[in-house]
Amino acid sequence: MKSVLVESSLEIPYNVICKVINKTVQIKGVKGKLVKSFKNLDIIILHEKLNKNRIIVRKYFINKKSSSIVRTVSSHIYNMILGVSKGFRYTMRLVYSHFPININYLKSKRILEITNYYGSKKLDCFFIPSHIELEISDYQKKELKFISKDIEMLGKLTALIKQKCSITKKDSRVFIDGIYTSNKSVN
């Protein structure tokens, strides 16, 4: 059964400025600015300023399966609003049983180096984008804290580090060495 209209709306906080131009959403806030384009999707994005400051996402004449795109776009815009107003924090922990994992962060080059992972001599380097901050805990060098306004880039970076530093072709119950995401939170 086709629906005539599927709609979702988001309230915009008073400290956030929003612009919608040709399915491109620009959000400005305390932490900075985020821009995302939804041009490849067949949806309508409106910015209503009269009664309430809100964004409306609409799609006409769709079936139940393709109506989920409206909620997905609304979630992306909500995460952008949350990112520019508060920010996101991901915490990763270094776990090892025998060989201690060594990490080194070169702030000038924005490169995270990981050595001695499971006793290997190779050097794994990760480039940290400019809008992501990295904190290594001083009292415990087993914790990495990534802070950013963009949740997508933050998730991609932590997933890349986790995939690169995981043991394959061995029993995961015995060989637990790796770098794992332990906490995801809003600042």
GROMACS .gro file of N, CA, C and O in nm, residues 6 15 23 33 45 49-50 57 63 65-66 68 70-71 77 81-82 93-94 97 134-135 155-156 158 167 170-171 174:
model
  116
    6VAL      N    1   0.481   1.100   0.373
    6VAL     CA    2   0.552   1.064   0.495
    6VAL      C    3   0.634   1.185   0.534
    6VAL      O    4   0.707   1.240   0.451
   15ASN      N    5   2.026   2.828   1.987
   15ASN     CA    6   2.167   2.862   1.966
   15ASN      C    7   2.224   2.800   1.838
   15ASN      O    8   2.344   2.803   1.817
   23LYS      N    9   1.846   2.096  -0.112
   23LYS     CA   10   1.873   1.969  -0.043
   23LYS      C   11   2.010   1.964   0.023
   23LYS      O   12   2.060   1.857   0.055
   33LYS      N   13   3.070   2.458   1.214
   33LYS     CA   14   2.975   2.447   1.105
   33LYS      C   15   2.985   2.309   1.041
   33LYS      O   16   3.095   2.256   1.022
   45ILE      N   17   1.324   1.885   0.163
   45ILE     CA   18   1.368   1.937   0.292
   45ILE      C   19   1.329   2.084   0.300
   45ILE      O   20   1.370   2.163   0.214
   49LYS      N   21   1.032   2.886   0.939
   49LYS     CA   22   1.075   2.984   1.038
   49LYS      C   23   0.957   3.060   1.101
   49LYS      O   24   0.977   3.134   1.197
   50LEU      N   25   0.836   3.044   1.048
   50LEU     CA   26   0.724   3.128   1.092
   50LEU      C   27   0.680   3.098   1.235
   50LEU      O   28   0.699   3.179   1.325
   57VAL      N   29   1.120   1.718   0.680
   57VAL     CA   30   1.164   1.627   0.575
   57VAL      C   31   1.040   1.554   0.524
   57VAL      O   32   0.968   1.492   0.602
   63ASN      N   33   0.612   0.356  -0.082
   63ASN     CA   34   0.566   0.237  -0.010
   63ASN      C   35   0.633   0.232   0.127
   63ASN      O   36   0.715   0.316   0.162
   65LYS      N   37   0.852   0.029   0.259
   65LYS     CA   38   0.996   0.001   0.264
   65LYS      C   39   1.079   0.125   0.238
   65LYS      O   40   1.180   0.150   0.305
   66SER      N   41   1.038   0.207   0.143
   66SER     CA   42   1.119   0.325   0.111
   66SER      C   43   1.084   0.446   0.197
   66SER      O   44   1.146   0.551   0.183
   68SER      N   45   1.147   0.465   0.505
   68SER     CA   46   1.250   0.474   0.610
   68SER      C   47   1.353   0.581   0.580
   68SER      O   48   1.423   0.627   0.671
   70VAL      N   49   1.308   0.886   0.515
   70VAL     CA   50   1.269   1.012   0.580
   70VAL      C   51   1.325   1.016   0.722
   70VAL      O   52   1.384   1.116   0.764
   71ARG      N   53   1.310   0.907   0.795
   71ARG     CA   54   1.363   0.901   0.932
   71ARG      C   55   1.516   0.903   0.932
   71ARG      O   56   1.578   0.960   1.021
   77ILE      N   57   2.034   1.486   1.027
   77ILE     CA   58   2.024   1.629   1.060
   77ILE      C   59   2.026   1.649   1.212
   77ILE      O   60   2.091   1.742   1.262
   81ILE      N   61   2.294   1.872   1.433
   81ILE     CA   62   2.256   1.973   1.531
   81ILE      C   63   2.321   1.944   1.667
   81ILE      O   64   2.375   2.033   1.733
   82LEU      N   65   2.318   1.818   1.707
   82LEU     CA   66   2.380   1.778   1.834
   82LEU      C   67   2.531   1.799   1.830
   82LEU      O   68   2.592   1.838   1.929
   93ARG      N   69   3.991   0.182   2.424
   93ARG     CA   70   4.084   0.125   2.522
   93ARG      C   71   4.176   0.026   2.455
   93ARG      O   72   4.135  -0.050   2.367
   94LEU      N   73   4.302   0.026   2.498
   94LEU     CA   74   4.401  -0.069   2.450
   94LEU      C   75   4.397  -0.192   2.540
   94LEU      O   76   4.410  -0.181   2.661
   97SER      N   77   4.730  -0.889   2.643
   97SER     CA   78   4.755  -0.987   2.748
   97SER      C   79   4.905  -1.005   2.775
   97SER      O   80   4.946  -1.020   2.888
  134LEU      N   81   4.238   1.449   1.963
  134LEU     CA   82   4.276   1.324   2.029
  134LEU      C   83   4.341   1.354   2.162
  134LEU      O   84   4.432   1.436   2.170
  135GLU      N   85   4.291   1.290   2.267
  135GLU     CA   86   4.351   1.300   2.400
  135GLU      C   87   4.395   1.162   2.444
  135GLU      O   88   4.317   1.066   2.437
  155GLY      N   89   3.306   0.802   1.383
  155GLY     CA   90   3.276   0.659   1.374
  155GLY      C   91   3.363   0.587   1.273
  155GLY      O   92   3.408   0.474   1.296
  156LYS      N   93   3.391   0.652   1.159
  156LYS     CA   94   3.476   0.590   1.057
  156LYS      C   95   3.619   0.572   1.108
  156LYS      O   96   3.681   0.469   1.084
  158THR      N   97   3.730   0.552   1.429
  158THR     CA   98   3.740   0.450   1.534
  158THR      C   99   3.718   0.310   1.479
  158THR      O  100   3.782   0.215   1.525
  167ILE      N  101   4.281  -0.920   1.588
  167ILE     CA  102   4.344  -1.046   1.549
  167ILE      C  103   4.243  -1.129   1.472
  167ILE      O  104   4.130  -1.148   1.516
  170LYS      N  105   4.217  -1.649   1.465
  170LYS     CA  106   4.248  -1.709   1.594
  170LYS      C  107   4.123  -1.702   1.680
  170LYS      O  108   4.031  -1.627   1.652
  171ASP      N  109   4.123  -1.778   1.787
  171ASP     CA  110   4.007  -1.783   1.876
  171ASP      C  111   3.994  -1.650   1.951
  171ASP      O  112   4.082  -1.612   2.029
  174VAL      N  113   4.029  -1.635   2.342
  174VAL     CA  114   4.161  -1.649   2.403
  174VAL      C  115   4.248  -1.529   2.369
  174VAL      O  116   4.311  -1.469   2.456
   0.00000   0.00000   0.00000
